[in-house]
Coordinates of C-alpha atoms and ligand atoms in Angstrom, one line a residue:
M1 CA 39.5 142.9 112.8
V2 CA 37.2 143.1 109.7
N3 CA 39.0 144.7 106.8
A4 CA 37.1 147.1 104.7
G5 CA 40.0 148.7 102.8
I6 CA 42.8 151.0 103.6
F7 CA 40.7 154.1 104.1
A8 CA 38.4 152.4 106.6
A9 CA 41.5 151.1 108.5
L10 CA 43.1 154.5 108.6
R11 CA 39.8 156.2 109.5
D12 CA 39.5 153.8 112.5
G13 CA 42.8 155.2 113.8
F14 CA 41.6 158.8 113.9
P15 CA 41.3 160.0 117.5
A16 CA 37.9 160.4 119.1
D17 CA 38.4 164.2 119.3
L18 CA 38.3 165.2 115.7
D19 CA 39.1 168.8 116.6
R20 CA 42.7 167.9 117.5
I21 CA 45.4 168.9 115.0
A22 CA 46.3 166.1 112.6
I23 CA 48.8 167.9 110.3
E24 CA 50.7 171.2 110.7
T25 CA 52.6 172.5 107.8
A26 CA 56.2 173.6 108.4
D27 CA 56.7 175.3 105.1
G28 CA 54.9 176.2 101.9
P29 CA 52.3 178.8 101.2
G30 CA 50.6 180.2 104.3
A31 CA 52.7 178.1 106.8
P32 CA 52.1 177.3 109.5
L33 CA 48.7 175.9 108.6
A34 CA 46.8 173.5 111.0
Y35 CA 44.5 170.8 109.7
T36 CA 42.3 169.0 112.2
W37 CA 41.2 165.4 111.9
R38 CA 37.8 166.8 111.1
D39 CA 39.3 168.7 108.2
L40 CA 40.8 165.4 106.9
E41 CA 37.4 163.7 107.4
R42 CA 35.5 166.5 105.6
G43 CA 38.1 167.2 102.9
T44 CA 38.4 163.6 101.9
A45 CA 34.6 163.2 101.8
M46 CA 34.2 166.2 99.5
M47 CA 36.9 165.0 97.2
A48 CA 35.5 161.5 97.2
N49 CA 32.2 163.0 96.2
V50 CA 33.9 164.8 93.2
L51 CA 35.1 161.3 92.1
A52 CA 31.7 159.7 92.8
S53 CA 30.0 162.4 90.7
L54 CA 32.0 161.3 87.6
H55 CA 30.4 157.8 87.7
L56 CA 33.7 156.1 86.9
A57 CA 33.9 152.4 86.3
D58 CA 35.1 150.1 89.1
G59 CA 38.9 149.9 89.2
S60 CA 39.4 153.2 87.5
R61 CA 42.9 154.7 87.9
I62 CA 43.3 158.2 89.2
A63 CA 46.8 159.4 88.1
V64 CA 48.2 162.3 90.2
Q65 CA 51.3 164.4 89.5
T66 CA 51.3 167.4 91.9
D67 CA 53.6 169.0 94.3
K68 CA 53.6 167.8 97.9
S69 CA 50.8 169.4 100.0
V70 CA 48.3 168.3 102.6
E71 CA 45.5 168.5 100.0
A72 CA 47.5 166.1 97.8
L73 CA 47.6 163.7 100.7
M74 CA 43.8 164.2 101.1
L75 CA 43.4 163.4 97.4
Y76 CA 45.2 160.1 97.9
L77 CA 42.8 159.3 100.9
A78 CA 39.8 160.4 98.9
V79 CA 40.7 158.0 96.1
Q80 CA 40.8 155.2 98.6
R81 CA 37.6 156.4 100.2
A82 CA 35.8 156.4 96.9
G83 CA 37.2 153.0 96.1
Y84 CA 39.4 153.7 93.1
V85 CA 43.0 153.0 92.3
Y86 CA 45.6 155.6 93.1
L87 CA 48.5 156.2 90.7
P88 CA 51.1 158.6 92.0
L89 CA 53.6 160.0 89.6
N90 CA 57.0 161.4 90.6
S91 CA 56.8 165.2 90.4
A92 CA 60.1 165.2 88.4
Y93 CA 58.6 163.2 85.5
Q94 CA 58.7 165.1 82.2
Q95 CA 56.6 164.9 79.1
H96 CA 57.7 161.6 77.5
E97 CA 57.5 159.8 80.9
I98 CA 54.0 161.1 81.6
E99 CA 52.9 160.1 78.1
Y100 CA 54.1 156.6 78.8
F101 CA 52.2 156.3 82.1
I102 CA 49.0 157.7 80.6
R103 CA 49.1 155.3 77.7
D104 CA 50.0 152.4 79.9
A105 CA 47.6 153.0 82.8
E106 CA 44.7 154.6 80.9
P107 CA 43.6 156.7 83.9
A108 CA 40.0 157.8 84.1
V109 CA 41.1 161.0 85.9
V110 CA 44.4 162.9 85.9
V111 CA 45.2 165.5 88.5
C112 CA 48.2 167.8 87.8
T113 CA 49.5 171.2 88.9
P114 CA 47.9 174.3 87.4
K115 CA 51.3 175.1 85.7
N116 CA 51.4 171.8 83.9
F117 CA 47.8 171.7 82.9
T118 CA 48.3 172.7 79.2
W119 CA 50.6 169.9 78.2
I120 CA 49.4 167.2 80.6
S121 CA 45.7 167.7 79.7
R122 CA 46.6 167.5 76.0
L123 CA 48.4 164.2 76.6
A124 CA 45.6 162.9 78.8
F125 CA 42.7 163.8 76.5
S126 CA 44.5 162.4 73.5
G127 CA 45.1 159.2 75.5
G128 CA 41.4 158.9 76.2
T129 CA 41.2 160.3 79.7
K130 CA 37.9 162.2 80.2
N131 CA 38.7 164.2 83.3
V132 CA 41.7 166.4 84.1
F133 CA 41.7 168.5 87.3
T134 CA 44.4 170.8 88.7
L135 CA 45.7 171.1 92.3
G136 CA 48.3 173.7 93.3
D137 CA 50.3 173.5 96.5
D138 CA 48.6 176.8 97.6
R139 CA 45.1 175.3 97.6
T140 CA 44.3 176.6 94.1
G141 CA 43.0 174.6 91.2
S142 CA 39.8 173.0 89.8
L143 CA 39.8 170.0 92.1
L144 CA 39.2 172.0 95.2
E145 CA 36.8 174.4 93.4
R146 CA 34.7 171.4 92.5
A147 CA 35.1 169.8 95.9
A148 CA 33.8 173.0 97.6
L149 CA 30.4 172.4 95.9
M150 CA 30.2 168.8 97.3
S151 CA 28.6 167.4 100.4
E152 CA 30.7 166.8 103.5
Q153 CA 29.0 163.4 103.9
H154 CA 30.4 160.4 102.1
A155 CA 30.0 156.7 102.9
P156 CA 33.4 155.1 102.3
A157 CA 33.5 152.3 99.7
V158 CA 33.9 148.9 101.3
K159 CA 36.9 147.1 99.7
R160 CA 38.1 143.5 100.0
D161 CA 41.7 142.5 100.7
D162 CA 42.4 141.6 97.1
D163 CA 40.9 144.7 95.6
L164 CA 43.4 147.0 93.9
A165 CA 44.3 150.1 95.9
A166 CA 47.3 151.6 94.1
I167 CA 49.7 151.2 91.2
L168 CA 53.2 152.3 91.8
Y169 CA 55.5 152.5 88.8
T170 CA 59.0 151.2 89.6
S171 CA 61.8 153.6 88.8
G172 CA 62.6 151.6 85.7
T173 CA 66.4 151.9 85.6
T174 CA 66.4 149.1 82.9
G175 CA 63.7 148.6 80.3
R176 CA 60.1 149.8 80.7
S177 CA 58.9 151.1 84.0
K178 CA 56.5 148.5 85.5
G179 CA 53.3 149.3 87.4
A180 CA 53.3 147.3 90.7
M181 CA 49.7 146.6 91.6
L182 CA 49.1 146.9 95.4
T183 CA 46.0 145.7 97.0
H184 CA 44.1 146.9 100.0
G185 CA 45.2 143.8 101.9
N186 CA 48.9 144.6 101.1
L187 CA 48.5 148.1 102.5
V188 CA 46.4 147.3 105.5
S189 CA 48.4 144.3 106.7
N190 CA 51.7 146.2 106.3
A191 CA 50.5 149.3 108.1
R192 CA 49.3 147.3 111.0
V193 CA 52.4 145.2 111.3
L194 CA 54.6 148.4 111.3
K195 CA 52.4 150.1 113.9
D196 CA 53.1 147.3 116.3
Y197 CA 56.7 146.6 115.3
W198 CA 57.9 150.2 115.6
G199 CA 56.0 150.7 118.8
W200 CA 53.7 153.6 117.6
Q201 CA 52.2 155.0 120.8
L202 CA 49.9 157.7 122.1
G203 CA 51.5 161.1 121.9
D204 CA 53.7 160.3 118.9
V205 CA 54.4 163.1 116.4
L206 CA 55.9 162.3 113.0
I207 CA 58.1 164.7 111.0
H208 CA 57.0 164.0 107.4
A209 CA 59.7 165.2 105.1
L210 CA 59.5 162.7 102.3
P211 CA 57.8 162.9 98.9
I212 CA 54.4 161.4 98.7
F213 CA 54.6 159.8 95.3
H214 CA 56.7 156.9 96.6
V215 CA 56.1 153.9 99.0
H216 CA 58.2 155.4 101.7
G217 CA 56.5 158.8 102.2
L218 CA 53.0 157.8 101.0
F219 CA 52.6 154.5 102.7
V220 CA 55.2 153.9 105.4
A221 CA 55.2 157.4 106.9
S222 CA 51.7 158.7 106.2
H223 CA 49.9 155.4 107.0
G224 CA 51.9 155.1 110.2
A225 CA 50.8 158.4 111.6
L226 CA 47.2 158.2 110.4
L227 CA 46.7 154.7 111.7
N228 CA 48.0 155.8 115.0
G229 CA 46.0 159.0 115.1
S230 CA 49.3 160.9 115.4
K231 CA 50.0 164.4 114.4
M232 CA 52.3 165.1 111.5
I233 CA 54.7 168.1 111.1
W234 CA 54.5 168.4 107.3
F235 CA 57.5 169.6 105.2
S236 CA 56.9 170.0 101.5
R237 CA 60.6 169.9 101.0
F238 CA 63.4 168.7 103.2
D239 CA 65.3 171.4 105.1
P240 CA 67.9 170.0 107.5
K241 CA 68.1 173.0 109.8
A242 CA 64.3 173.5 110.1
T243 CA 63.9 169.7 110.7
I244 CA 66.3 169.7 113.6
E245 CA 64.4 172.7 115.1
R246 CA 61.2 170.6 115.0
F247 CA 62.8 167.5 116.7
A248 CA 61.9 169.2 120.1
E249 CA 58.1 168.6 119.3
A250 CA 58.3 165.3 117.5
T251 CA 59.0 161.7 118.3
V252 CA 59.3 159.8 115.0
F253 CA 61.4 160.7 111.9
M254 CA 61.7 158.7 108.7
G255 CA 64.3 159.4 106.1
V256 CA 66.3 158.1 103.2
P257 CA 70.1 157.9 103.9
T258 CA 70.8 161.2 102.2
L259 CA 68.6 163.0 104.6
Y260 CA 70.6 161.6 107.5
T261 CA 73.9 162.6 106.0
R262 CA 72.5 166.1 105.4
L263 CA 71.3 166.3 109.0
L264 CA 74.8 165.2 110.1
G265 CA 76.2 168.3 108.3
E266 CA 74.3 170.6 110.7
A267 CA 76.1 171.8 113.8
G268 CA 72.7 171.9 115.6
L269 CA 72.4 168.1 115.6
T270 CA 73.1 167.3 119.2
P271 CA 71.8 164.9 121.8
D272 CA 69.9 167.7 123.3
A273 CA 68.2 168.6 120.0
C274 CA 67.0 165.0 119.7
R275 CA 66.1 164.3 123.3
H276 CA 62.3 164.4 122.6
M277 CA 62.6 161.9 119.8
R278 CA 61.6 158.3 120.2
V279 CA 62.9 156.7 116.9
F280 CA 64.7 157.4 113.7
I281 CA 64.0 155.1 110.8
S282 CA 66.0 154.8 107.5
G283 CA 65.3 153.0 104.3
S284 CA 64.9 153.1 100.5
A285 CA 68.7 152.9 100.0
P286 CA 71.6 151.4 101.9
L287 CA 72.6 153.3 105.1
Q288 CA 76.4 153.5 105.2
V289 CA 77.8 152.1 108.5
E290 CA 79.7 155.4 108.9
T291 CA 76.4 157.3 108.9
F292 CA 74.9 154.8 111.4
D293 CA 77.9 155.3 113.7
A294 CA 78.1 159.0 113.3
W295 CA 74.3 159.3 114.1
R296 CA 74.7 157.3 117.3
E297 CA 77.7 159.4 118.4
R298 CA 76.1 162.8 117.6
T299 CA 72.5 162.1 118.8
G300 CA 72.6 159.2 121.2
H301 CA 70.0 157.4 119.0
T302 CA 70.5 154.2 117.0
I303 CA 68.9 154.4 113.6
V304 CA 66.4 151.6 112.8
E305 CA 67.2 150.5 109.2
R306 CA 64.4 148.7 107.3
Y307 CA 64.1 147.3 103.8
G308 CA 61.2 147.3 101.4
M309 CA 60.2 148.0 97.8
S310 CA 57.3 149.3 95.8
E311 CA 56.2 145.7 95.0
T312 CA 56.1 144.5 98.6
V313 CA 55.8 147.6 100.9
M314 CA 58.0 146.8 103.9
L315 CA 59.8 143.4 104.3
T316 CA 62.3 143.5 107.1
S317 CA 63.3 145.9 109.9
N318 CA 65.9 146.1 112.6
P319 CA 64.3 145.6 115.9
Y320 CA 62.7 148.6 117.7
R321 CA 62.4 146.9 121.1
E322 CA 65.6 145.8 122.8
A323 CA 64.0 142.5 123.7
D324 CA 63.8 141.7 120.0
G325 CA 67.6 142.1 119.6
E326 CA 70.2 144.8 118.8
R327 CA 70.0 147.1 115.8
R328 CA 72.8 145.7 113.7
R329 CA 74.7 148.1 111.5
G330 CA 75.0 147.2 107.9
T331 CA 71.9 145.0 108.1
V332 CA 68.2 145.5 107.4
G333 CA 67.2 143.4 110.3
F334 CA 64.7 140.5 110.6
P335 CA 61.6 139.7 108.4
L336 CA 58.6 141.5 109.7
P337 CA 55.9 139.4 111.4
G338 CA 54.0 137.4 108.8
V339 CA 56.6 138.1 106.0
G340 CA 58.7 135.2 104.7
V341 CA 62.3 136.0 103.5
R342 CA 64.7 133.4 102.0
V343 CA 68.0 133.5 100.2
R344 CA 68.6 131.0 97.4
N345 CA 71.5 130.4 95.0
E346 CA 71.4 130.2 91.2
R347 CA 70.4 126.5 91.4
G348 CA 67.4 127.4 93.6
E349 CA 68.9 125.8 96.7
P350 CA 68.6 127.6 100.0
C351 CA 71.8 129.4 101.0
P352 CA 73.2 128.5 104.4
A353 CA 73.8 131.4 106.9
G354 CA 76.4 133.8 105.5
E355 CA 76.2 132.7 101.9
I356 CA 75.1 135.2 99.3
G357 CA 72.2 134.6 97.0
G358 CA 68.9 136.0 95.6
I359 CA 66.4 137.4 98.1
E360 CA 62.9 136.0 97.7
V361 CA 59.9 137.0 99.7
K362 CA 56.3 136.0 100.5
G363 CA 53.5 137.4 102.6
P364 CA 50.3 139.4 102.7
N365 CA 52.3 142.5 101.8
V366 CA 53.5 141.1 98.4
F367 CA 51.8 142.7 95.4
A368 CA 49.3 141.2 93.0
G369 CA 51.6 141.5 89.9
Y370 CA 52.7 144.0 87.3
W371 CA 50.0 146.0 85.6
R372 CA 49.2 144.4 82.2
M373 CA 52.4 142.4 82.2
P374 CA 51.4 138.8 83.0
E375 CA 54.5 137.3 81.6
K376 CA 56.8 139.6 83.4
T377 CA 54.8 138.9 86.6
Q378 CA 55.2 135.2 86.1
E379 CA 59.0 135.5 85.5
E380 CA 59.4 137.4 88.8
F381 CA 57.7 134.7 90.9
T382 CA 59.1 131.2 91.7
A383 CA 57.1 128.1 91.0
D384 CA 56.2 127.9 94.7
G385 CA 54.9 131.5 94.8
W386 CA 57.8 133.5 96.2
F387 CA 58.6 137.0 94.7
K388 CA 62.2 137.4 93.4
T389 CA 63.1 140.8 94.7
G390 CA 66.1 141.2 92.4
D391 CA 68.2 142.1 95.5
V392 CA 71.2 140.0 96.4
G393 CA 72.1 139.4 100.1
L394 CA 72.7 137.0 102.9
I395 CA 71.2 136.0 106.2
D396 CA 73.8 136.1 108.9
E397 CA 74.3 133.6 111.7
R398 CA 72.0 135.6 113.9
G399 CA 69.2 135.8 111.3
Y400 CA 69.8 139.4 110.2
L401 CA 69.4 140.1 106.5
R402 CA 72.3 141.9 104.8
I403 CA 71.8 143.3 101.3
V404 CA 74.8 143.4 99.1
G405 CA 73.3 144.9 96.0
R406 CA 70.8 144.5 93.1
S407 CA 71.3 141.3 91.0
K408 CA 71.7 143.5 87.9
D409 CA 74.5 145.4 89.6
L410 CA 76.5 142.2 90.3
V411 CA 79.8 142.4 88.4
I412 CA 81.0 139.2 86.7
T413 CA 84.7 139.6 85.8
G414 CA 86.6 136.7 84.3
G415 CA 83.9 134.4 85.6
Y416 CA 84.2 135.6 89.2
N417 CA 81.3 137.3 91.0
V418 CA 82.1 140.7 92.5
Y419 CA 79.6 142.2 94.9
P420 CA 79.8 146.0 94.6
A421 CA 78.8 146.5 98.3
E422 CA 81.9 144.7 99.5
I423 CA 84.3 146.9 97.6
E424 CA 82.3 150.1 98.3
G425 CA 82.4 149.3 102.1
L426 CA 86.3 149.0 102.0
I427 CA 86.7 152.2 99.9
N428 CA 84.3 154.1 102.2
E429 CA 86.4 153.3 105.2
M430 CA 89.5 155.0 103.6
D431 CA 90.6 158.4 104.8
G432 CA 89.1 161.3 102.9
V433 CA 86.4 159.2 101.2
A434 CA 82.8 160.4 101.5
E435 CA 81.2 157.6 99.4
S436 CA 81.7 155.4 96.4
A437 CA 79.9 153.3 93.8
V438 CA 81.4 150.2 92.2
I439 CA 80.1 149.2 88.7
G440 CA 81.0 146.7 86.0
L441 CA 81.8 147.9 82.5
P442 CA 82.0 145.8 79.3
H443 CA 85.6 144.4 79.0
P444 CA 86.9 142.5 76.0
D445 CA 88.9 140.0 78.1
F446 CA 87.0 139.7 81.3
G447 CA 83.4 140.2 80.1
E448 CA 83.2 143.0 82.7
G449 CA 85.9 145.1 84.4
V450 CA 85.4 146.5 87.9
V451 CA 85.4 150.3 88.1
A452 CA 85.0 152.5 91.2
V453 CA 83.6 156.0 91.2
V454 CA 84.6 157.8 94.4
V455 CA 83.5 161.1 96.1
P456 CA 86.1 162.7 98.4
K457 CA 85.1 164.4 101.7
P458 CA 85.1 168.2 101.5
G459 CA 88.7 169.5 101.3
A460 CA 90.2 166.0 100.9
A461 CA 92.4 165.1 97.9
L462 CA 92.0 161.6 96.6
D463 CA 94.2 159.6 94.3
G464 CA 92.9 156.6 92.4
D465 CA 96.3 154.8 92.5
T466 CA 96.5 155.0 96.3
I467 CA 93.0 153.6 96.5
V468 CA 93.9 150.7 94.2
G469 CA 97.1 150.1 96.0
S470 CA 95.4 149.9 99.4
L471 CA 92.7 147.5 98.0
K472 CA 95.3 145.2 96.5
Q473 CA 96.6 144.5 100.0
R474 CA 93.2 143.5 101.3
I475 CA 91.2 141.7 98.6
A476 CA 91.7 139.3 95.7
N477 CA 93.0 140.9 92.6
F478 CA 90.0 140.2 90.5
K479 CA 87.9 142.4 92.8
V480 CA 90.2 145.4 92.7
P481 CA 88.9 148.2 90.4
K482 CA 90.9 148.5 87.2
Q483 CA 90.1 152.2 87.2
V484 CA 89.0 154.7 89.8
F485 CA 87.3 157.9 89.0
V486 CA 87.2 160.7 91.5
V487 CA 84.1 162.9 91.1
D488 CA 82.2 165.6 93.1
E489 CA 79.0 163.7 93.5
L490 CA 77.2 160.5 92.5
P491 CA 74.0 160.7 90.4
R492 CA 71.0 160.0 92.7
N493 CA 67.3 159.8 92.2
T494 CA 64.8 161.6 94.5
M495 CA 64.8 158.7 96.9
G496 CA 68.5 158.9 97.4
K497 CA 69.3 155.8 95.3
V498 CA 72.6 156.0 93.4
Q499 CA 71.8 155.6 89.7
K500 CA 74.4 153.1 88.6
N501 CA 72.8 152.8 85.2
L502 CA 73.8 156.4 84.5
L503 CA 77.4 155.7 85.7
R504 CA 77.6 152.7 83.5
Q505 CA 76.3 154.7 80.5
Q506 CA 78.7 157.5 81.2
H507 CA 81.8 155.3 81.2
Q508 CA 80.5 152.6 78.8
G509 CA 83.4 152.5 76.3
L510 CA 86.2 152.7 78.9
F511 CA 87.7 149.2 78.1
G512 CA 86.6 149.4 74.5
G513 CA 84.3 146.4 75.2
Ligands
AMP601 P1 61.7 151.2 95.5 O1 60.8 150.2 94.8 O2 61.9 152.4 94.7 O3 61.3 151.4 96.9 O4 63.1 150.5 95.6 C1 63.3 149.3 96.2 C2 64.7 148.9 96.3 O5 65.5 149.8 97.1 C3 65.0 147.6 96.9 O6 64.7 146.5 96.0 C4 66.4 147.7 97.4 O7 67.3 147.4 96.3 C5 66.5 149.1 97.8 N1 66.4 149.3 99.2 C6 65.3 149.7 100.0 N2 65.7 149.7 101.3 C7 67.0 149.4 101.4 C8 67.9 149.3 102.4 N3 67.6 149.6 103.7 N4 69.2 148.9 102.1 C9 69.5 148.7 100.9 N5 68.7 148.8 99.8 C10 67.4 149.1 100.1

């Protein structure tokens, strides 16, 4: 197939009958609203014409911080259609974060919500941005007003595989947030591989309940449905009860692990409620084996866990088809077709099956580098061109990848490596434990001391000494937490990732180190 960029690839997937429903809103102003494929075609043409009317330089960045809406998705598509670079910003970002992104990315256009216009436009104009539009989640704002005056005809820009399509800023838990530059080739190749690997088929309907400023909701979920010409049921915010009600009309659901645990909290989650569903997919953070098992028990479905990141889109997935193997709990499956995954130790030697090391990847999905950070980019690639993911894991004897944590979360105590995932797994299996996070804190004798932060199940009383006592019988002493904190909840970001940096900050001086 000739590649002409991500918009052209997605547009090819639209069904022949453009009057069919492409997206139906499940919540938000005016819901339910139905958008046809023709609406997407026209809406993106008109918005692309707004951008074209600005005569922007090639490669201009369009930075967008809005609430989730169908029009916001259309804006993303319009940026691709017009051939510019899309820069989504987490809707939770505040002033000093937005200021950093505007200074770093120097966008030609900024789109924000009407309520944030005053302060964002001030930052944008003082940073050199010439155009600021607003877009509300109720179809208000200057972007749509301008688009309404535009032609419904627009010839999509033709893009090459190595042209830049988007910049995704990493969550930046340490140091400066880095802009991962993704090309059209990255996005198109990954969308096509996933369409095949997850068996997207005629009649599929996706429940879209994820934010669209992140790789998961923006690329994996939206691209999947658009490329397959599949209808989406569109939630602007996650609502477990309402989601379960819509399973009867849908076939595909994608979520981060927290969405699955919240769905499990609903009495309405039954095999009958899920009988129309074809596949449930999880990613962005580790899925606890307990959640995996509970889901199978409660719904009769086995979750497909996959692994990816902003810099690489999707890398591995548990098999969808039985012929490709079982879906193995606690693993993220096999490398996707065309993706290379290897695990190497600190000396750069390949790790044999079962041995833990750094995960490195290669393939048409791997990004073009960090925006305006050539040295950082060089540091993160090996001499033979593999990207160092920063994740630590192993490939088991059957070829499944298992992630044990981020390399920066590795705890080194008295010279011994402790992989938090191992200890967390043991703690999570204990009676009354909902979840846990294991971190390392500065320690005067050991360099770092192991500490566990544990959340009890509702109504359960937990005692740190009992947890420590039980671990002592099962693992080497150096791995046993020196202190256990029992808390109501773990700090998480919007993608459900536990923010260990915040836990480390909070308990920093514990050992006086
Ligand atoms: P982001 O760039 O925000 O998508 O974050 C990517 C990181 O999320 C990866 O480098 C992993 O550390 C983590 N991640 C994504 N999917 C999984 C998964 N299925 N299991 C464990 N960690 C995951």
